[in-house]
Every structure is written in C-alpha cells, then in structure tokens.
Amino acid sequence: MPLITVDHSAGLDERLDHDGLAVAVHQACVDKVAARIPACKTTFRSAGENVVGDGAEPVQVLHVEIALLAGRTEEAKAALAETVLGLLPAHIQDPAGVHLSVEVRDLDPAYRSAIA
C-alpha cells in the first residue's frame, strides 16, 4: 500500500519524466518491500517556490516520500530509500545540481483506504 508523493520545484515540471519515475518507484517498492503494483499510488506536486540554504542561489529540489503500512524493517526501508534515490537522476532531464532526497516512513495506524 505505498502512498508515494513527489514534491518538486516548478522548474522541473517539463524536465521530469512523471510516468517513468512513478513506474520505476512502484517497481522498487515491489522489489524492496514486497508491495504489489496495483497498490502503489503516486502523486506529483509542483512547488511554486523553494529556498535552499541562504536563498542566494536558485536551486531545484525533488523530494520523494514513500509511506508504507507498518511492518517493514528499518533495513528494508533504508534499502528502498537508497534504491529510489539512485534512480531519480535517470528521470530528470539535465539533473546536475538538483537537490534529491527520499524519505520512507510508516503510515499512521489509523490510516484507512477505500475505493469509492
């Protein structure tokens, strides 16, 4: 049940391969934490503004958050984070200088899901 959120600088809107990145992250979730492809859901959010450090230089940022049902080991979550971090540049046109980050966390126990 991975819920994946990709937050990125607006300057990456046209440089980011949304579909390719989502499919690659979904597969990484299958490979590293035994998720099922139909359960993977990815949302992309473009941030109008980002400030890094003292804000003196414009910087592009891409952050991926993967929220999982509890039960995965810290080692499995870390392996997923490393895998996803490693695949990000391949899905950004001209990735040089983009600040990349990944967080893998457990969903709150109160999380619920349904298909309407």
Rosetta silent file (secondary structure, phi, psi, omega in degrees, C-alpha in Angstrom):
SEQUENCE: MPLITVDHSAGLDERLDHDGLAVAVHQACVDKVAARIPACKTTFRSAGENVVGDGAEPVQVLHVEIALLAGRTEEAKAALAETVLGLLPAHIQDPAGVHLSVEVRDLDPAYRSAIA
SCORE:     score description
SCORE:     0.000 S_00000001
   1 L     0.000   44.158  179.255    0.000    0.000    0.000 S_00000001
   2 L   -65.221  127.017  169.621    2.708    2.506   -0.788 S_00000001
   3 E  -103.916  116.196 -173.037    1.486    6.099   -0.940 S_00000001
   4 E  -113.819  128.446  176.849    4.154    7.973   -2.866 S_00000001
   5 E  -122.279  128.590  178.211    4.380   11.747   -3.034 S_00000001
   6 E  -114.032  107.860  175.255    6.863   13.512   -5.279 S_00000001
   7 E   -97.380  133.360 -177.759    7.348   17.172   -4.384 S_00000001
   8 E  -148.267  155.230  175.241    9.461   19.127   -6.842 S_00000001
   9 E   -60.764  145.311  178.987   10.447   22.624   -7.834 S_00000001
  10 H   -59.026  -28.601  178.894    8.262   24.159  -10.515 S_00000001
  11 H   -64.998  -12.332  177.991   11.392   24.466  -12.654 S_00000001
  12 H   -95.731   -3.073 -176.165   11.383   20.666  -13.008 S_00000001
  13 L   -47.629  -50.655 -176.064    7.829   20.481  -14.402 S_00000001
  14 L   -87.188  -12.862 -176.920    8.955   19.998  -18.002 S_00000001
  15 L   -96.562   -8.681 -174.174   12.192   18.166  -17.166 S_00000001
  16 E   -98.899  128.059  175.524   10.676   15.404  -15.053 S_00000001
  17 L   -84.841   88.084 -174.601    9.502   12.095  -16.572 S_00000001
  18 H   -58.322  -54.147 -177.060    6.453   11.691  -14.348 S_00000001
  19 H   -63.088  -46.035 -179.391    5.192    8.375  -15.711 S_00000001
  20 H   -62.654  -40.555  178.701    8.620    6.784  -15.956 S_00000001
  21 H   -65.664  -45.341 -179.680    9.539    7.863  -12.437 S_00000001
  22 H   -59.325  -46.994 -179.511    6.268    6.590  -10.977 S_00000001
  23 H   -62.383  -40.752  179.685    6.648    3.196  -12.654 S_00000001
  24 H   -66.168  -41.414  178.235   10.271    2.899  -11.505 S_00000001
  25 H   -66.995  -40.632  177.572    9.392    3.786   -7.898 S_00000001
  26 H   -58.574  -44.906 -179.565    6.475    1.338   -7.948 S_00000001
  27 H   -65.377  -38.307  177.340    8.801   -1.435   -9.111 S_00000001
  28 H   -61.692  -37.772  177.629   11.339   -0.523   -6.425 S_00000001
  29 H   -64.439  -38.240  176.370    8.563   -0.869   -3.835 S_00000001
  30 H   -64.529  -48.408 -174.763    7.795   -4.333   -5.162 S_00000001
  31 H   -68.819  -36.481 -171.377   11.456   -5.345   -5.176 S_00000001
  32 H  -100.329  -28.523 -176.345   12.488   -3.909   -1.797 S_00000001
  33 H  -132.980   19.968  174.017    9.425   -4.052    0.467 S_00000001
  34 L    57.358   36.299  173.763    7.151   -6.666   -1.169 S_00000001
  35 L   -76.550  168.505  174.306    4.479   -4.184   -2.260 S_00000001
  36 L  -109.682  136.083 -178.718    2.026   -5.022   -5.015 S_00000001
  37 H   -50.996  -47.461 -178.321    1.994   -2.868   -8.176 S_00000001
  38 H   -62.504  -18.684 -179.110   -1.806   -2.284   -8.070 S_00000001
  39 H   -86.973  -12.718 -177.067   -1.452   -0.928   -4.522 S_00000001
  40 L   -79.387  132.097 -179.769    1.138    1.722   -5.455 S_00000001
  41 E  -133.316  126.491 -179.426   -0.193    5.271   -5.810 S_00000001
  42 E  -121.475  133.943  175.703    1.946    8.261   -6.798 S_00000001
  43 E  -120.114  134.178  176.376    1.049   11.937   -6.629 S_00000001
  44 E  -105.674  134.328  178.279    3.234   14.688   -8.091 S_00000001
  45 E  -130.454  122.650  178.660    3.183   18.168   -6.563 S_00000001
  46 E   -92.102  125.510  179.932    4.944   21.126   -8.107 S_00000001
  47 E   -91.972  128.387  179.407    6.125   23.725   -5.590 S_00000001
  48 L   -64.608  -33.293 -178.809    5.931   27.321   -6.761 S_00000001
  49 L  -140.383  145.624  172.294    8.885   28.321   -4.610 S_00000001
  50 L  -137.525  143.022  173.338   11.809   26.623   -2.904 S_00000001
  51 L  -127.345  126.937  177.720   14.526   28.166   -0.772 S_00000001
  52 L  -119.128  133.651  178.958   17.699   26.229   -0.023 S_00000001
  53 L    61.598 -130.221 -178.021   20.299   27.495    2.436 S_00000001
  54 L   -85.019    0.619  176.866   20.547   31.267    2.471 S_00000001
  55 L    77.075    5.308 -176.561   18.445   31.548   -0.693 S_00000001
  56 L   -67.806  -30.380 -178.711   21.210   33.343   -2.578 S_00000001
  57 L  -117.435  137.987  173.766   21.165   30.853   -5.454 S_00000001
  58 L   -69.905  132.686 -177.046   18.115   29.373   -7.179 S_00000001
  59 L  -132.919  138.072  175.374   18.096   25.621   -6.576 S_00000001
  60 L   -91.076  139.674 -176.376   15.843   22.886   -7.940 S_00000001
  61 E  -128.497  139.898  172.714   14.584   20.352   -5.389 S_00000001
  62 E  -136.393  120.901 -179.513   12.981   16.925   -5.761 S_00000001
  63 E  -125.892  130.723  177.985   11.806   15.044   -2.665 S_00000001
  64 E  -111.963  127.528  173.862   10.088   11.648   -2.671 S_00000001
  65 E  -114.180  129.311  178.055    8.095   10.465    0.334 S_00000001
  66 E  -119.942  116.115  179.604    7.006    6.831    0.466 S_00000001
  67 E  -105.809  127.692 -175.056    4.508    5.926    3.168 S_00000001
  68 E  -121.984  154.510  168.724    4.044    2.211    3.890 S_00000001
  69 L   -62.110  144.450 -177.507    1.872    0.111    6.140 S_00000001
  70 L   -60.812  155.441  175.305    3.873   -0.729    9.256 S_00000001
  71 L   126.709  -13.638  177.433    5.837   -3.950    9.451 S_00000001
  72 L   -83.128  146.693  178.389    8.874   -3.377    7.220 S_00000001
  73 L   -71.883  159.589  175.595   12.269   -3.440    8.859 S_00000001
  74 H   -61.847  -35.172  178.439   14.363   -0.298    9.068 S_00000001
  75 H   -64.277  -42.014  179.045   16.878   -2.039    6.802 S_00000001
  76 H   -65.654  -41.115  179.247   14.213   -2.677    4.137 S_00000001
  77 H   -66.445  -40.333  177.987   13.014    0.941    4.307 S_00000001
  78 H   -65.038  -39.732  178.083   16.597    2.215    4.049 S_00000001
  79 H   -63.544  -40.753  177.075   17.243   -0.066    1.054 S_00000001
  80 H   -63.434  -44.963  179.878   14.126    1.279   -0.656 S_00000001
  81 H   -59.946  -45.226  179.650   15.212    4.872    0.025 S_00000001
  82 H   -63.450  -41.821  179.228   18.696    4.228   -1.408 S_00000001
  83 H   -62.005  -48.584 -178.226   17.260    2.499   -4.481 S_00000001
  84 H   -64.983  -43.066  177.982   14.809    5.313   -5.205 S_00000001
  85 H   -56.957  -40.295 -179.703   17.464    7.988   -4.610 S_00000001
  86 H   -68.846  -26.797 -177.650   19.681    6.209   -7.125 S_00000001
  87 H   -91.508  -12.137 -176.864   17.043    6.080   -9.846 S_00000001
  88 H   -57.974  -48.525 -176.411   15.919    9.720   -9.639 S_00000001
  89 H   -57.108  -31.224 -179.224   18.571   11.273  -11.940 S_00000001
  90 H   -67.136  -14.248 -177.423   17.567    8.972  -14.804 S_00000001
  91 H  -110.881   12.798  176.906   14.098   10.545  -14.783 S_00000001
  92 E  -122.738  124.219  174.212   15.210   14.191  -14.815 S_00000001
  93 L   -70.232  125.545 -177.661   16.384   15.875  -17.976 S_00000001
  94 L    55.105   69.227 -175.130   19.682   17.568  -17.053 S_00000001
  95 L   -78.416   -5.562 -175.705   19.720   16.530  -13.364 S_00000001
  96 L   -55.218  129.662  176.486   23.007   18.264  -12.484 S_00000001
  97 L    84.853   -5.873  178.860   22.631   20.408   -9.369 S_00000001
  98 L   -76.500  129.914  176.827   19.140   19.194   -8.424 S_00000001
  99 E   -79.546  118.880 -175.895   18.858   18.512   -4.693 S_00000001
 100 E  -111.407  141.011  174.821   17.429   14.987   -4.337 S_00000001
 101 E  -153.416  155.389  179.467   16.002   13.345   -1.228 S_00000001
 102 E  -140.406  136.625  172.852   13.865   10.356   -0.259 S_00000001
 103 E  -126.701  131.453  173.976   12.020    9.516    2.948 S_00000001
 104 E  -116.318  125.056 -175.661   10.413    6.155    3.646 S_00000001
 105 E  -139.947  165.456  175.724    8.093    6.108    6.645 S_00000001
 106 E   -85.925  142.259  170.985    5.269    4.108    8.202 S_00000001
 107 L   -68.012  152.240  174.587    1.677    5.193    7.790 S_00000001
 108 L   -62.016  143.110  179.483   -0.168    6.099   10.957 S_00000001
 109 L   -58.124  -22.125  179.485   -2.030    3.086   12.415 S_00000001
 110 L   -80.891   -2.929 -178.835   -5.308    4.978   11.923 S_00000001
 111 L   -57.810  137.961  175.037   -4.789    5.046    8.117 S_00000001
 112 L  -137.369  154.979 -179.669   -7.716    3.689    6.106 S_00000001
 113 L  -142.998  149.248  176.936   -8.297    3.314    2.372 S_00000001
 114 L  -155.554  157.995  172.448  -11.282    2.552    0.153 S_00000001
 115 L  -107.671  123.116 -177.754  -12.304    2.645   -3.484 S_00000001
 116 L   -80.299    0.000    0.000  -15.492    4.650   -3.982 S_00000001
